[in-house]
XYZ file of C-alpha atoms in Angstrom:
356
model
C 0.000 0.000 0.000
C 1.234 3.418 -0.786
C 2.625 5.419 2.077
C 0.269 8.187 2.935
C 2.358 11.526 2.701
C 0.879 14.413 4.728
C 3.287 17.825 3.759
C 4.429 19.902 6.429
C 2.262 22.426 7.145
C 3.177 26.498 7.054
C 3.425 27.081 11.080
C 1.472 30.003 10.600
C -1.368 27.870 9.433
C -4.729 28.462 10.858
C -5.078 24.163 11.053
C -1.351 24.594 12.734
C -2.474 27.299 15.061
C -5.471 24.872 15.756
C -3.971 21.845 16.344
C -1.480 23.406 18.857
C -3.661 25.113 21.060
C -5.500 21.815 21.171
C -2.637 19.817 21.309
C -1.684 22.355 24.769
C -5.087 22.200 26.058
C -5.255 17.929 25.996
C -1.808 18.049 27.738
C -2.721 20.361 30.291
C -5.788 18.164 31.230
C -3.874 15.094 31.157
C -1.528 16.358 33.633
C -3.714 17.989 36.099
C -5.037 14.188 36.098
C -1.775 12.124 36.045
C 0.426 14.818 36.416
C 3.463 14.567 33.413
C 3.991 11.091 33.316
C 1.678 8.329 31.704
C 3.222 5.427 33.432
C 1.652 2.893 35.252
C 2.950 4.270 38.517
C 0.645 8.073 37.571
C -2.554 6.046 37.437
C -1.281 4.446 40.714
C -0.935 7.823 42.145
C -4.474 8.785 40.765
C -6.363 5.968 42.532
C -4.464 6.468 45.958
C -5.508 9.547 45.806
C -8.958 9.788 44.778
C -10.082 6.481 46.593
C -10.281 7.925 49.918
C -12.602 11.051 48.026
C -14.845 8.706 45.640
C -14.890 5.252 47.101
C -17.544 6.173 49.823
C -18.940 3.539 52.133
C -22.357 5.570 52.804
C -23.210 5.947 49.596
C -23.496 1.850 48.963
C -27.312 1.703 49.662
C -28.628 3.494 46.859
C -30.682 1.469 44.785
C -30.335 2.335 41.269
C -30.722 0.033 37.296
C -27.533 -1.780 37.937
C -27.975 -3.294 34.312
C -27.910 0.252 32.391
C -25.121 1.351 34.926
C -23.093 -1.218 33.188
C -24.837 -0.642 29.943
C -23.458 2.662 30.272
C -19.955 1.739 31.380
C -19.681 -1.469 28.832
C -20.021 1.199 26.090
C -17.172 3.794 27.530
C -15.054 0.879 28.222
C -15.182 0.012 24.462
C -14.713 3.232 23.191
C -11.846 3.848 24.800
C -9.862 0.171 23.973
C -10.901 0.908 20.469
C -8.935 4.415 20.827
C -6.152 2.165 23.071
C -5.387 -0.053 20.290
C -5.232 1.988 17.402
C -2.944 4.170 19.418
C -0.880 1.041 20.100
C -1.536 -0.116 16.558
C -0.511 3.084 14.757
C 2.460 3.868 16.439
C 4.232 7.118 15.646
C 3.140 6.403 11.876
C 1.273 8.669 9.552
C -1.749 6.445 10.372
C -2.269 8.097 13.658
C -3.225 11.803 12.134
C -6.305 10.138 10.692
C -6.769 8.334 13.796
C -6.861 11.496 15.951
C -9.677 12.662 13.880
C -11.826 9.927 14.975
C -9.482 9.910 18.631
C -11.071 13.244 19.444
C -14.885 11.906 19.016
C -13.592 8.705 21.085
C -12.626 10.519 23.895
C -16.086 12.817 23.992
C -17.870 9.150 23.741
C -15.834 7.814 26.673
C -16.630 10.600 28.982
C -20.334 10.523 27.703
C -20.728 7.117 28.612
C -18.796 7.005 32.057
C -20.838 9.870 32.845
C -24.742 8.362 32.093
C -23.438 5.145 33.339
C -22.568 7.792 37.014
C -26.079 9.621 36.785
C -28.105 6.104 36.609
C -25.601 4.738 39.513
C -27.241 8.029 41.488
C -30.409 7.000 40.664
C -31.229 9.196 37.835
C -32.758 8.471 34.821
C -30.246 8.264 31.953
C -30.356 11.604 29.479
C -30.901 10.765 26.017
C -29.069 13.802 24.641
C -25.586 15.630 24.896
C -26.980 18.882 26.378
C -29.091 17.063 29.486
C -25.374 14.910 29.566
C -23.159 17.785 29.674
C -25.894 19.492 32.068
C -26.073 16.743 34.861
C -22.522 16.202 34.292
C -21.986 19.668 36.333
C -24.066 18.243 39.002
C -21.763 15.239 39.027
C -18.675 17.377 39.550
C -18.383 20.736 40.042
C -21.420 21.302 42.778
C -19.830 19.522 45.395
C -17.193 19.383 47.543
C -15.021 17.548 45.684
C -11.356 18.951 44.108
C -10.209 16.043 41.876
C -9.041 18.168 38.534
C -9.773 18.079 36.094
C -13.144 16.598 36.532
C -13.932 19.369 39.099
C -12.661 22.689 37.293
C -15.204 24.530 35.308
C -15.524 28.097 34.041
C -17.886 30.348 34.634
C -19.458 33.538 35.008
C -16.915 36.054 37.542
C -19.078 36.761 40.518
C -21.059 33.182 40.549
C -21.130 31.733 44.012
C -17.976 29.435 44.788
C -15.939 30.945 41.657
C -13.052 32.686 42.029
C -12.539 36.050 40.350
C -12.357 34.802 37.115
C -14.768 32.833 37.317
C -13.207 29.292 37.808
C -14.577 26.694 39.752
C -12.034 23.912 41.312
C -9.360 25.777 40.418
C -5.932 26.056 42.621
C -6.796 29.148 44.674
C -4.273 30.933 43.466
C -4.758 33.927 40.302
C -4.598 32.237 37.486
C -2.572 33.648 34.003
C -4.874 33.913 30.912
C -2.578 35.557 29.056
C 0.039 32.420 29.083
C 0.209 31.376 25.631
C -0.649 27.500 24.838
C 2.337 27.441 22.854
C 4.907 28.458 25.128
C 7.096 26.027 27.152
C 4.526 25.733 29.980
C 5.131 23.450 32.739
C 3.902 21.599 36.120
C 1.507 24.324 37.758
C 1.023 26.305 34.828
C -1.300 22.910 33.815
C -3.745 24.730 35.274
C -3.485 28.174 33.529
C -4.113 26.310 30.256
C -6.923 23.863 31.427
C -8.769 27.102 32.633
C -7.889 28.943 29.417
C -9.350 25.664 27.572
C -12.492 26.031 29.801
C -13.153 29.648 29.699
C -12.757 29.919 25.494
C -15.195 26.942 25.599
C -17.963 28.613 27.862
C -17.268 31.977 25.227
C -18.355 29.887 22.637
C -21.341 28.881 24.296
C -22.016 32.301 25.503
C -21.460 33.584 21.476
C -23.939 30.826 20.875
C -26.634 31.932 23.316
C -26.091 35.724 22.424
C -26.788 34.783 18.254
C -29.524 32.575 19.341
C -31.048 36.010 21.014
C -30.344 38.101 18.545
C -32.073 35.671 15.928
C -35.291 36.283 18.477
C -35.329 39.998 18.675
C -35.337 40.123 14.908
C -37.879 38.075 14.751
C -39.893 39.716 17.238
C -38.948 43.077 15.572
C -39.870 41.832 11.678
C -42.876 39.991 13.475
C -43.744 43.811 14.529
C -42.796 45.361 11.261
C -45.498 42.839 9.390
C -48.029 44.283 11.598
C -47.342 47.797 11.101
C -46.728 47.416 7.149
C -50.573 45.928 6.716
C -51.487 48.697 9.335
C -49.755 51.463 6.732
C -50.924 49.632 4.233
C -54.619 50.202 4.681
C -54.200 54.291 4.984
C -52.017 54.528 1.874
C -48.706 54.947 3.920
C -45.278 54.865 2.093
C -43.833 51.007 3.149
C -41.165 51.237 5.606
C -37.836 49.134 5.458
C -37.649 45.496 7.052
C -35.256 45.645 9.782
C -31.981 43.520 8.687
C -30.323 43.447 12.463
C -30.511 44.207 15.835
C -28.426 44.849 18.735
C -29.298 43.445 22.045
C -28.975 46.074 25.233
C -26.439 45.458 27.759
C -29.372 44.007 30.434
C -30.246 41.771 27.302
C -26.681 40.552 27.332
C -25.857 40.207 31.409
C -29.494 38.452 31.591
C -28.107 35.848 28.555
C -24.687 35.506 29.787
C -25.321 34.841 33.565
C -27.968 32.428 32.674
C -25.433 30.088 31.223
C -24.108 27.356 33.475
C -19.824 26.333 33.697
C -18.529 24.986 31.527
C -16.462 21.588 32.134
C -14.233 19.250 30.778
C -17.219 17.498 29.000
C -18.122 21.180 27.124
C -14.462 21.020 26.302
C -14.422 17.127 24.560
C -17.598 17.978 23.123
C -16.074 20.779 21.214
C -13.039 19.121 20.053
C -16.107 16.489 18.819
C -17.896 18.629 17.066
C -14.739 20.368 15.609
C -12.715 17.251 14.206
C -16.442 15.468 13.209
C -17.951 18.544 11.372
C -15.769 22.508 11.687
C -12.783 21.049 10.914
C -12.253 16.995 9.612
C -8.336 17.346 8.492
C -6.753 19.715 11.707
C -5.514 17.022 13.430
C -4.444 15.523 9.861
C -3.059 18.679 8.657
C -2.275 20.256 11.480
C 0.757 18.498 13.181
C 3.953 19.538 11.772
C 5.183 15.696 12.437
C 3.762 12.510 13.059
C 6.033 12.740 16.871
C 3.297 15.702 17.924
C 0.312 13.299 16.196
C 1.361 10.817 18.460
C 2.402 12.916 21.619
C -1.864 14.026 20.873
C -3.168 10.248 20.959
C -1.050 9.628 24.078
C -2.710 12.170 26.021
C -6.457 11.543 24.531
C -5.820 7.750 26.122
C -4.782 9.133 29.182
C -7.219 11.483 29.837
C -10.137 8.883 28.671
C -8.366 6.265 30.832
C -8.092 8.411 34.354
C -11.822 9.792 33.144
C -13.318 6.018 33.176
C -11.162 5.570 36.329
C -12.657 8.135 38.784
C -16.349 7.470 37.559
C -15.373 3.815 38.388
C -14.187 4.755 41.650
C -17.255 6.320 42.282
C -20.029 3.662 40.671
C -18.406 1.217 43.031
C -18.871 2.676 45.635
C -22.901 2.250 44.784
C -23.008 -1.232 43.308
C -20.100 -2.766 44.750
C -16.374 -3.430 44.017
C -17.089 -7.144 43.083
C -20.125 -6.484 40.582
C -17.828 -3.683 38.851
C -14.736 -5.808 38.877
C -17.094 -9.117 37.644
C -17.995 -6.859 34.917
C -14.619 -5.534 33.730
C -13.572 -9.617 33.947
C -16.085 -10.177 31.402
C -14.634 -7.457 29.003
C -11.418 -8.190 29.485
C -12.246 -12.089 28.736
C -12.620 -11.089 25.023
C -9.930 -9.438 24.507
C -6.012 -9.351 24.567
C -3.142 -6.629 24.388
C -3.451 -3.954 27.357
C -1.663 -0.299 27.656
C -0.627 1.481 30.617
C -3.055 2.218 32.631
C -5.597 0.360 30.744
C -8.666 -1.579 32.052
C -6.796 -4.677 33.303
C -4.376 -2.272 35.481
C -7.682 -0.117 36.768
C -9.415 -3.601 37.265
C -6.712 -4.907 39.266
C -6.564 -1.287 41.471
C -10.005 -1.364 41.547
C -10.389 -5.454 43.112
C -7.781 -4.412 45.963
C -10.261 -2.006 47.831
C -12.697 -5.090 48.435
């Protein structure tokens, strides 16, 4: 088969400048949650760590649909050893820029399922959409007292209750620097400058989103209006006035949109990248990378993160259905299949059977 030859791209690309920042803001969350190694010995760390936080003995009576718990799970876990092996698979060959594409979406899917299979576990009902996901998914995280990054961080709006003055939730109560550039040599606590950078740019977006989507209402309202008036000139012989083409919204339109829009988390954050590699933008993480080293460097971290998210929602649906039914569950997955990477679901299985 013909080698697949991708050119380097101009570094003043706009798919270049894209697949940095990304490339910056997947690190950054992969070491608030390992910290800057990937080996076996981080995930260790992880599980010490957040045990004694997620594994808790009083929440064990809660009755909940243990089969669509594990529904739930069953589909993260194979989502993310289908984005294990092709990592593994693809190496550092040209192969894994196309992967990434498809990584990207992986890693959303992983979260998304880890995070219905958590809200049944509660005893919710599981949402059937991304927004209701991505809503409850706050709830899961960010609204209590927990401070496991980067599961806990979220951005929001400066002055909401429990936010620092920026407007970050879970963050390291300390200022952070918005103005550090994803491309610089950034470094150990400067992890979390970049994860809240990621964060707040995603909650613009939404905010951008919301604003256009009231906008697109007041013109309606205002041609709405205009029909009226027309067929009311109309009928005295009045000279037609023009349709309005735009409006602007008043600054109480704007703080009542804005501060009506919840954080935005690490799940807002994966669904972006989603919605970017799957619809805005299918070649930047093709394109993008300048070599196939920072196209791998990218699938290493998407693994990690998807691997440390599945472990702390395991931690925590334990805790509700039991260490042995979640372990007896992973056996049965793990049956089927063969190869394993660091930090994979035989190593979390195996961390996992030793608090029972």
């Amino acid at each position: 088969m013909a080698r697949i030859v991708f050119p380097s791209p101009p570094v003043d690309s706009e798919q270049t400048r894209s697949f940095r920042t990304h490339a910056s803001y997947i690190r950054a969350f992969r070491e608030l949650a390992l910290g800057d190694s990937r080996a076996e010995d981080a995930v260790v760390g992880l599980h010490n760590s957040a045990a004694p936080a997620l594994f808790r003995a009083d929440v064990a009576s809660r009755s909940c649909n243990r089969e669509q718990v594990l529904a739930c799970l069953r589909r993260a876990w194979a989502t993310a050893r289908l984005l294990e092996h092709t990592h593994a698979l693809a190496g550092d060959s040209e192969i894994i820029r196309l992967a990434n594409s498809w990584g990207a979406v992986q890693s959303y899917y992983v979260l998304y399922g880890a995070a219905q299979a958590l809200i049944v576990a509660e005893g919710g009902e599981r949402p059937q959409m991304h927004e209701p996901t991505k809503r409850r998914y706050v709830d899961l995280w960010t609204t209590r007292s927990l401070q496991i990054a980067p599961w806990t961080l979220a951005a929001t709006a400066p002055g909401t209750r429990l936010a620092d003055a920026d407007g970050i939730l879970g963050g390291p109560k300390r200022s952070l620097d918005f103005d550090l550039h994803p491309w610089v040599a950034w470094q150990g606590e400067q992890a979390w400058d970049i994860a809240a950078k990621a964060l707040r740019s995603t909650r613009q977006l939404l905010v951008e989103d919301r604003l256009a989507k009231r906008r697109r209402e007041k013109l309606n309202a205002k041609k709405k209006q205009w029909r009226l008036n027309e067929e009311a000139r109309a009928t005295v012989g009045r000279k037609p006035a023009p349709e309005p083409k735009s409006v602007r919204l008043t600054s109480v339109e704007r703080d009542t949109v804005t501060s009506g829009i919840r954080p935005a988390t690490m799940a807002d954050y994966l669904y972006r990248l989603r919605i970017k590699a799957n619809y805005e933008d299918v070649t930047v993480f093709s394109n993008g990378p300048a070599s196939d080293g920072e196209a791998t460097e990218v699938s290493a971290d998407l693994v990690a993160v998807t691997s440390a998210t599945l472990l702390v929602h395991e931690l925590r649906i334990a805790a509700i259905i039991g260490v042995d039914e979640l372990v007896k569950a992973m056996d049965l997955v793990l049956q089927h299949s063969s190869g394993e990477s660091s930090g994979g679901m035989a190593h979390r299985r195996d961390l996992h059977d030793r608090l029972s």
